[in-house]
């Protein structure tokens, strides 16, 4: 057995065992594998699969061949009308959590892997019906059970909901996909009782706009037909004109947008009674801390109840969190800073950067990558490069990064949810919080820069009790950092080869260096340098002209706004504060027209001098590339 067999041993795949899961026809010819019309593809038996089936997969509606749910999160597969309870009788039947003995409470916590310390934790709930004893209105409990079809609370919900209802300041960590959003939405909707008149009694701050939109979606699902007003605060002209728009019960936003609105005097935060920092460790890290400080200084309500939620809260962030909210109650589920145990994690050695593309194509060809699939790369340039490669393979592929406009980003998310995209290449912009329940595989094409990034990236699969697979490529250059990920894998019960455990751990300084400066990687490309330069230039020109058009057409979404999300590998993003060389204040690349023209003239001369024997090939390949790129770009806009 050669070294490659040994190193690749983590990713064997038995088609016989997984034949049911192979959603597309297993064909030897990879080129045909993901092809079809835009709305219909074929499954393993050659049967047509409609986009709706994929929408179900992504949105998590019941599917026949779904893996059984884990004990931790139980999703109700079938709604049983018999179980619909009348509120009063259900409350009578359900145990009042306050009557539970300390021993029972301790036993239940142990059973569900719940740890509490810091404050005085109230008894936990075991069923949603018990919430009626804690003041949660019947319509809300009924909506959880019959509307959302949740069978019972997840461990974080069991403990966090009663604690928040009691008015405690909470720092909560629980695995990815374990229902943290509902853990704060249920008590907060209860606490605000009914629609109000001011701005944002509940304020949720998230690191990305995508996550903010999703939280709003969950809020809307939970409130049902009740007249609570939820709003995504992301418009620069927010609050101007109609005063009514400021009547918001639940506001969700990203730090940069909110800071901008505060500075412009468009909003005040003195009415905020409940402040949620979702993905708190990201918000409290260096990139966002100036904005967070500013936001916190505006939250002046005397009975402000802050709460922090994340799947990963490292000790340093914990200390920082405690400094801004004294005497909090800590609630954690499972092992701290560990990955979701429903994700089957594998490592795949690919030797070099070139090997990744081969590895990726191999996985696709072998049917090991089951759609829908997310592929993470370390920056937006690499995302675009990989996209240009895979789009050639005839995949239903698209790309998502912070250089895309809001509309493009929304469209990509919509298309992915609708099953029109099977493979979504993305940066760490999508690593946190985004909930596509049906994602089957996550590929870390570029090795993650930290254990936390790894945990969040792979947490996009294996959500709400479903099973998922994560495959992480590593090259020889990544080996010094391998141990960090190996530790996470081991903690979450995955098998790792013995030799990996013997690797030296990177020290703190090395880990920090990697977090701030990702490894320099060779360009993802199989074409000639000349073709690729041309393609890149053409793509940039098209993008720039589209941006100009957008700015002209929709001044309210103007490019002078800072982008609120980042996939800047350095972790720093504030385009409000820092202008990168060659970029404008919004972080977009500035095209130096003079230099571009001069360069083009020089290259034209070079081509003329260098003879034109390959010109025919070049131009036809270029034309094809341009056509593919513009077709994809058009699809997104
Ligand atoms: N009690 C429950 N039973 C079943 N499904 C649930 C329950 N609570 C929440 N969910 C579903 O689980 C999915 C994941 O929830 P959510 O996005 O809140 O996870 P999370 O813990 O915040 O994950 P991440 O750390 O990745 O942000 C959602 O689709 C949500 O609707």
XYZ file of C-alpha atoms in Angstrom, residues 9-611:
603
model
C -7.961 5.836 4.041
C -10.371 8.174 5.844
C -12.585 8.631 2.820
C -13.605 5.193 1.611
C -17.178 5.042 0.380
C -19.346 2.033 -0.160
C -21.773 2.666 -2.972
C -23.643 -0.506 -2.055
C -24.332 0.764 1.461
C -25.283 4.215 0.308
C -27.086 3.407 -2.883
C -30.318 4.906 -1.552
C -28.573 8.134 -0.820
C -27.157 8.567 -4.269
C -29.563 11.058 -5.650
C -28.273 11.278 -9.121
C -27.608 8.624 -11.673
C -24.221 7.068 -11.049
C -22.539 7.373 -14.386
C -19.004 6.640 -15.296
C -18.908 9.770 -17.332
C -18.564 12.641 -14.880
C -19.520 15.206 -17.457
C -23.074 13.948 -17.518
C -23.411 13.560 -13.832
C -24.994 16.808 -12.789
C -26.508 17.774 -16.089
C -30.119 18.212 -16.977
C -32.562 20.966 -17.494
C -32.598 23.662 -14.881
C -35.594 22.283 -13.063
C -35.236 18.546 -13.480
C -32.344 16.230 -12.835
C -32.277 12.499 -12.578
C -31.927 10.311 -9.511
C -30.030 7.046 -9.161
C -32.719 5.128 -11.005
C -32.871 7.596 -13.826
C -36.145 9.016 -12.459
C -36.545 12.762 -12.868
C -35.954 14.765 -9.724
C -37.716 18.076 -9.639
C -36.327 21.217 -8.065
C -39.040 20.816 -5.406
C -37.392 17.683 -4.102
C -34.208 19.632 -3.541
C -36.101 22.473 -1.997
C -37.449 19.921 0.457
C -33.962 18.704 1.132
C -32.648 22.175 1.793
C -35.612 23.423 3.760
C -35.958 20.187 5.616
C -39.503 19.184 4.780
C -40.255 15.531 5.372
C -38.544 13.179 2.940
C -38.944 9.462 2.642
C -35.306 8.537 2.684
C -34.243 10.816 5.475
C -31.827 9.461 8.046
C -33.381 8.786 11.449
C -33.103 11.748 13.776
C -30.764 11.649 16.734
C -32.054 11.591 20.250
C -30.887 15.151 20.823
C -33.096 16.837 18.293
C -36.270 15.077 17.441
C -38.064 16.330 14.388
C -41.641 15.266 14.073
C -41.972 13.377 10.810
C -45.726 13.112 10.762
C -48.218 15.353 12.336
C -50.629 13.403 14.453
C -53.911 15.210 14.824
C -54.667 13.186 17.926
C -51.882 15.009 19.685
C -53.367 18.438 19.289
C -54.123 19.544 22.782
C -56.392 22.102 24.179
C -54.098 24.583 25.968
C -55.574 24.267 29.446
C -55.675 20.497 29.607
C -52.142 20.291 28.209
C -50.918 22.644 30.908
C -52.620 20.506 33.515
C -51.109 17.326 32.108
C -47.598 18.694 31.764
C -45.299 18.745 34.752
C -44.647 22.123 36.297
C -40.836 22.393 36.057
C -40.771 24.115 39.451
C -42.034 20.932 41.089
C -39.027 18.893 39.874
C -36.703 17.816 42.627
C -33.061 18.904 42.500
C -32.041 15.297 41.940
C -34.330 14.944 38.940
C -33.043 18.212 37.512
C -29.430 17.093 37.961
C -30.221 13.743 36.388
C -31.932 15.350 33.379
C -29.018 17.725 32.855
C -26.553 14.852 32.934
C -28.686 12.848 30.556
C -28.760 15.664 27.987
C -25.177 16.838 28.453
C -26.258 20.215 29.850
C -23.795 22.070 32.066
C -24.654 25.191 34.042
C -22.568 27.452 36.178
C -22.279 31.061 37.194
C -25.818 32.081 38.142
C -28.705 30.166 39.638
C -30.134 27.996 36.925
C -33.881 27.345 37.083
C -35.224 23.808 36.629
C -35.195 22.725 33.009
C -38.184 21.773 30.864
C -38.576 18.401 29.196
C -41.549 19.127 26.955
C -42.859 22.251 25.307
C -46.171 21.925 27.167
C -44.357 22.609 30.419
C -43.710 26.120 29.124
C -47.361 26.956 29.830
C -46.493 26.855 33.546
C -43.741 29.403 32.932
C -46.007 32.004 31.378
C -45.480 31.163 27.700
C -48.795 31.805 25.925
C -50.738 28.844 24.611
C -50.611 30.063 20.996
C -46.818 30.044 21.103
C -46.587 26.549 22.558
C -49.167 25.311 20.072
C -47.218 26.878 17.239
C -44.044 25.088 18.325
C -45.813 21.771 18.485
C -48.298 21.898 15.661
C -47.124 24.740 13.426
C -43.403 24.044 13.421
C -43.951 20.372 14.238
C -41.194 20.260 16.827
C -41.484 17.130 18.887
C -39.736 18.493 21.938
C -37.133 21.006 23.025
C -33.472 20.479 22.221
C -31.099 20.443 25.211
C -30.128 24.102 24.823
C -33.823 25.027 24.647
C -34.591 22.909 27.734
C -32.351 25.060 29.882
C -32.006 28.412 28.129
C -35.743 29.088 27.721
C -36.576 28.902 31.468
C -33.420 30.876 32.344
C -34.214 33.707 29.925
C -37.852 33.757 31.033
C -36.551 34.355 34.577
C -34.669 37.420 33.344
C -31.172 35.961 33.602
C -28.221 37.182 31.585
C -27.119 34.143 29.676
C -24.004 32.983 27.846
C -25.001 29.845 25.946
C -22.995 27.488 23.804
C -24.374 24.422 22.058
C -23.458 22.485 18.915
C -24.212 23.835 15.465
C -27.738 23.145 14.239
C -29.093 22.461 17.747
C -31.794 25.136 17.754
C -30.151 28.062 19.534
C -32.269 30.586 17.603
C -35.534 29.241 19.035
C -33.863 29.046 22.440
C -33.881 32.845 22.575
C -36.882 33.618 20.352
C -39.427 31.679 22.439
C -38.697 33.433 25.754
C -38.223 36.867 24.183
C -41.534 36.801 22.321
C -43.138 35.755 25.604
C -41.462 38.561 27.523
C -42.474 41.375 25.178
C -46.092 40.115 25.448
C -47.578 42.091 22.540
C -46.722 44.558 19.770
C -45.307 47.868 21.050
C -44.749 51.357 19.687
C -41.036 52.073 19.963
C -37.982 50.778 18.176
C -36.623 47.344 18.961
C -37.438 45.985 22.359
C -35.601 42.939 21.071
C -32.372 43.618 19.200
C -30.468 40.738 17.608
C -26.982 41.416 16.260
C -25.466 38.892 13.838
C -22.159 38.916 11.953
C -23.674 38.560 8.472
C -26.730 39.790 6.653
C -27.623 36.248 5.582
C -27.809 35.141 9.185
C -29.802 38.239 10.120
C -32.334 37.461 7.400
C -32.601 33.909 8.621
C -33.251 34.986 12.221
C -36.028 37.226 10.968
C -37.462 34.284 9.039
C -37.478 32.162 12.200
C -39.105 35.010 14.131
C -41.851 35.234 11.498
C -42.375 31.482 11.597
C -42.699 31.546 15.346
C -44.990 34.546 15.680
C -47.356 33.069 13.087
C -50.291 35.419 12.580
C -49.598 37.529 15.691
C -49.012 41.176 14.954
C -45.457 41.495 16.258
C -43.311 43.525 13.919
C -39.922 42.139 12.952
C -37.504 43.946 10.686
C -34.102 43.539 9.134
C -32.347 46.833 9.792
C -30.087 47.132 6.804
C -31.144 50.160 4.835
C -29.130 53.308 4.967
C -32.330 55.346 4.666
C -33.947 53.364 7.463
C -36.279 55.466 9.511
C -36.493 58.393 7.149
C -39.932 59.362 5.956
C -42.657 57.234 7.436
C -42.431 57.179 11.213
C -44.291 53.868 11.175
C -41.240 52.002 9.977
C -39.622 52.668 13.305
C -42.273 50.729 15.153
C -40.364 47.509 15.422
C -40.626 44.884 18.141
C -37.861 42.646 16.856
C -34.938 44.228 15.008
C -32.134 42.174 13.560
C -29.044 43.677 12.087
C -25.318 43.488 11.465
C -22.912 45.624 13.522
C -21.686 47.878 10.713
C -25.159 48.785 9.521
C -26.365 49.523 13.007
C -23.340 51.671 13.827
C -23.877 53.638 10.664
C -27.529 54.256 11.500
C -26.607 55.255 15.044
C -24.021 57.719 13.785
C -26.518 59.193 11.360
C -29.002 59.548 14.190
C -31.535 57.356 12.372
C -32.149 55.036 15.317
C -31.807 55.072 19.083
C -31.270 52.012 21.208
C -32.572 53.258 24.534
C -35.703 51.134 24.111
C -33.746 47.885 23.715
C -34.642 45.594 26.599
C -33.298 42.323 25.225
C -30.006 42.284 23.391
C -28.938 39.081 21.644
C -25.423 38.630 20.299
C -25.751 35.678 17.943
C -22.435 34.039 16.968
C -21.119 35.988 19.936
C -17.500 34.862 19.616
C -17.349 36.274 16.094
C -18.933 39.534 17.192
C -16.574 39.913 20.118
C -13.406 39.202 18.183
C -11.087 41.906 16.929
C -12.943 42.502 13.661
C -16.200 43.636 15.199
C -15.225 44.872 18.665
C -15.188 48.639 17.861
C -18.734 48.451 16.537
C -19.878 46.229 19.386
C -18.534 48.718 21.938
C -20.430 51.488 20.227
C -23.661 49.488 20.099
C -23.407 48.504 23.753
C -22.816 52.100 24.795
C -26.155 53.043 23.169
C -28.152 50.310 24.937
C -29.039 52.305 28.025
C -32.293 50.689 29.160
C -32.109 50.238 32.965
C -33.317 46.630 32.817
C -31.345 45.543 29.748
C -31.072 41.742 29.532
C -28.137 40.774 27.311
C -27.532 37.223 26.049
C -24.806 35.582 24.020
C -25.174 32.509 21.830
C -22.660 30.527 19.787
C -21.458 27.014 19.073
C -17.951 28.082 20.036
C -17.043 30.373 22.894
C -13.310 30.235 23.580
C -12.105 31.159 27.093
C -10.722 34.547 25.999
C -14.074 35.546 24.516
C -15.790 34.293 27.651
C -13.707 36.655 29.766
C -14.504 39.536 27.468
C -18.197 38.637 27.555
C -18.197 38.622 31.338
C -16.656 42.063 31.377
C -19.609 43.459 29.438
C -22.290 41.511 31.307
C -21.433 40.767 34.917
C -22.706 37.638 36.707
C -24.122 35.766 33.733
C -25.444 32.218 33.787
C -23.342 29.906 31.598
C -25.184 27.158 29.822
C -23.281 24.743 27.628
C -24.322 21.558 25.901
C -21.946 18.678 25.241
C -18.208 19.168 25.063
C -17.146 22.819 24.862
C -16.042 23.997 21.438
C -16.647 20.613 19.815
C -18.153 19.748 16.476
C -21.637 18.387 15.962
C -21.540 14.623 16.469
C -24.021 14.047 13.629
C -21.350 15.008 11.126
C -19.116 12.273 9.791
C -15.755 14.031 9.504
C -13.053 12.899 7.106
C -9.653 14.158 6.106
C -8.343 13.728 2.588
C -4.695 14.148 1.666
C -4.284 15.816 -1.701
C -0.558 16.474 -1.629
C -0.596 19.806 -3.502
C -2.973 22.528 -4.658
C -3.326 20.856 -8.066
C -4.310 17.660 -6.275
C -7.345 19.394 -4.757
C -9.033 19.940 -8.081
C -8.337 16.330 -9.046
C -9.617 15.179 -5.650
C -12.733 17.285 -6.005
C -13.483 15.947 -9.474
C -12.849 12.417 -8.258
C -15.327 12.827 -5.403
C -17.909 14.217 -7.787
C -17.315 11.459 -10.313
C -17.517 8.714 -7.690
C -20.809 10.067 -6.432
C -19.302 10.655 -3.028
C -20.387 14.270 -3.007
C -24.114 14.153 -2.706
C -25.936 17.345 -3.514
C -26.744 19.783 -2.028
C -23.155 20.470 -1.122
C -21.200 23.441 0.227
C -17.551 23.928 -0.719
C -15.500 26.292 1.443
C -12.437 28.146 0.194
C -10.331 30.680 2.018
C -11.044 33.849 0.052
C -13.259 35.322 -2.622
C -10.656 35.179 -5.381
C -10.246 31.473 -4.860
C -14.015 31.049 -4.759
C -14.269 32.696 -8.152
C -11.371 30.600 -9.504
C -12.899 27.327 -8.374
C -16.219 28.394 -9.803
C -14.621 29.073 -13.202
C -13.193 25.551 -13.128
C -16.272 23.668 -11.989
C -18.661 25.519 -14.213
C -16.725 23.940 -17.084
C -17.582 20.507 -15.728
C -21.245 21.218 -16.322
C -22.175 21.249 -12.643
C -25.059 23.185 -11.196
C -22.628 25.322 -9.340
C -22.593 28.860 -8.063
C -20.471 31.024 -5.886
C -21.126 33.197 -2.844
C -18.809 35.774 -1.323
C -18.855 39.318 -0.031
C -18.006 40.885 -3.394
C -21.461 39.921 -4.600
C -24.145 42.544 -4.343
C -26.986 42.104 -1.867
C -29.342 41.099 -4.651
C -26.880 38.580 -6.050
C -26.362 37.110 -2.617
C -30.096 36.866 -1.994
C -30.586 35.231 -5.380
C -27.869 32.666 -4.768
C -29.386 31.729 -1.412
C -32.830 31.498 -2.987
C -31.537 29.345 -5.849
C -29.680 27.061 -3.448
C -32.778 26.664 -1.285
C -34.844 25.952 -4.377
C -32.449 23.226 -5.507
C -31.337 25.077 -8.613
C -27.761 25.018 -7.387
C -26.285 21.752 -6.236
C -22.787 22.792 -5.361
C -22.312 26.157 -3.720
C -18.759 27.437 -3.485
C -18.429 29.925 -0.681
C -16.122 31.727 1.673
C -16.418 31.863 5.437
C -19.209 34.363 4.930
C -21.469 31.299 4.875
C -19.691 29.396 7.621
C -21.735 30.736 10.481
C -25.304 30.215 11.407
C -26.772 29.770 7.940
C -29.338 26.998 8.118
C -29.780 24.845 5.024
C -31.043 21.765 6.798
C -30.625 19.398 3.875
C -26.965 20.037 3.057
C -25.486 16.563 2.776
C -21.817 17.278 2.336
C -19.468 20.087 3.280
C -16.091 20.148 1.568
C -13.285 22.175 3.054
C -11.440 22.730 -0.200
C -9.063 25.040 1.635
C -7.979 23.981 5.078
C -9.838 26.059 7.713
C -7.823 28.725 9.492
C -8.923 27.821 12.992
C -10.716 25.133 14.933
C -13.704 27.455 15.374
C -13.930 28.073 11.628
C -13.785 24.323 11.067
C -16.573 23.651 13.584
C -18.850 26.288 12.069
C -18.126 25.315 8.462
C -18.868 21.639 8.970
C -21.882 22.605 11.076
C -23.691 23.585 7.861
C -24.480 19.889 7.531
C -25.840 17.468 10.122
C -28.413 19.996 11.324
C -31.526 19.436 13.435
C -30.716 15.768 13.985
C -29.912 14.871 10.371
C -26.686 13.187 9.399
C -24.042 14.850 7.270
C -20.539 14.409 5.940
C -17.598 16.788 6.007
C -14.501 16.218 3.903
C -11.425 18.340 4.536
C -8.630 18.478 1.969
C -5.128 18.990 3.221
C -1.857 19.468 1.404
C 1.676 19.083 2.671
C 1.645 22.790 3.537
C -1.366 22.301 5.798
C 0.178 19.449 7.789
C 1.663 21.737 10.501
C -1.885 22.841 11.369
C -3.521 19.461 10.979
C -3.427 18.630 14.658
C -5.887 21.430 15.505
C -8.570 19.810 13.377
C -7.604 16.301 14.420
C -8.290 17.312 18.028
C -11.759 18.560 17.147
C -12.443 15.332 15.268
C -11.340 13.216 18.167
C -13.387 15.216 20.669
C -16.503 14.618 18.626
C -15.866 10.880 18.492
C -14.427 10.516 14.969
C -11.704 8.043 14.264
C -8.392 9.513 13.190
C -5.262 7.673 12.071
C -2.702 7.101 14.793
C 0.062 9.021 12.994
C -2.008 12.197 12.992
C -2.283 12.112 16.753
C 1.494 12.069 16.943
C 1.796 15.315 14.999
C 3.021 18.314 16.883
C 0.383 20.842 17.903
C 0.876 24.312 16.466
C 1.638 26.760 19.276
C -0.561 29.743 20.083
C 1.542 32.128 18.007
C 1.384 29.862 14.956
C -2.346 29.405 15.341
C -2.875 33.146 15.561
C -0.662 33.735 12.551
C -2.721 31.307 10.496
C -5.954 32.921 11.657
C -4.753 36.342 10.592
C -2.800 35.412 7.481
C -4.064 32.444 5.526
C -1.531 30.324 3.671
C -0.606 31.615 0.258
C -1.980 29.112 -2.192
C -1.406 28.538 -5.855
C -4.165 29.734 -8.108
C -6.918 27.206 -8.837
C -6.541 26.771 -12.563
C -6.070 24.293 -15.325
C -5.997 26.806 -18.204
C -2.941 28.715 -19.455
C -1.873 31.832 -17.574
C -2.675 34.056 -20.540
C -6.228 32.743 -20.921
C -6.861 33.067 -17.243
C -5.586 36.631 -17.097
C -7.830 37.517 -19.981
C -10.786 35.799 -18.403
C -10.168 37.540 -15.109
C -9.864 40.937 -16.754
C -13.019 40.395 -18.721
C -14.881 39.236 -15.640
C -13.690 42.283 -13.663
C -14.801 44.612 -16.433
C -18.242 43.025 -16.610
C -18.603 43.172 -12.838
C -17.459 46.806 -12.709
C -19.919 47.835 -15.369
C -22.741 45.998 -13.609
C -21.824 47.719 -10.359
C -21.852 51.096 -12.050
C -25.253 50.326 -13.474
C -26.590 49.215 -10.122
C -25.308 52.342 -8.411
C -26.967 54.415 -11.060
C -30.248 52.518 -10.917
C -30.592 52.079 -7.167
C -28.861 54.854 -5.294
C -30.281 53.641 -1.947
C -28.213 50.486 -2.296
C -25.208 52.504 -3.405
C -21.740 51.110 -3.426
C -20.555 53.740 -0.984
C -22.238 51.853 1.796
C -19.801 49.748 3.714
C -20.319 46.029 3.243
C -21.612 44.604 6.456
C -20.262 41.120 6.109
C -16.786 39.878 5.638
C -14.915 36.973 4.341
C -11.711 38.865 4.666
C -9.344 36.129 5.669
C -7.609 38.384 8.160
C -10.841 38.458 10.120
C -10.820 42.257 10.025
C -13.549 43.782 8.003
C -14.420 47.220 8.936
C -14.487 48.961 5.620
C -15.909 51.804 7.674
C -12.558 52.139 9.378
C -9.981 50.852 7.001
C -9.583 51.292 3.267
C -7.577 48.563 1.598
C -5.101 49.545 -1.087
C -6.658 49.289 -4.533
C -10.185 49.147 -3.039
C -12.842 51.743 -2.382
C -14.417 52.371 1.045
C -16.935 49.635 0.468
C -14.162 47.103 -0.028
C -14.658 46.753 -3.771
C -11.731 46.661 -6.104
C -11.043 49.919 -7.908
C -10.230 49.444 -11.554
C -7.376 51.700 -12.576
C -8.495 52.349 -16.122
C -5.252 53.985 -17.274
C -3.070 51.167 -15.990
C -5.426 48.533 -17.383
C -5.332 50.161 -20.830
C -1.529 50.434 -20.798
C -1.217 46.808 -19.730
C -3.648 45.657 -22.387
C -1.687 47.596 -25.056
C 1.591 45.996 -23.951
C 0.045 42.544 -23.987
C -1.504 43.112 -27.398
C 1.943 43.991 -28.705
C 3.361 40.904 -27.023
C 0.760 38.716 -28.685
C 1.448 40.265 -32.061
C 5.180 39.763 -31.646
C 4.871 36.286 -30.240
C 3.138 35.007 -33.401
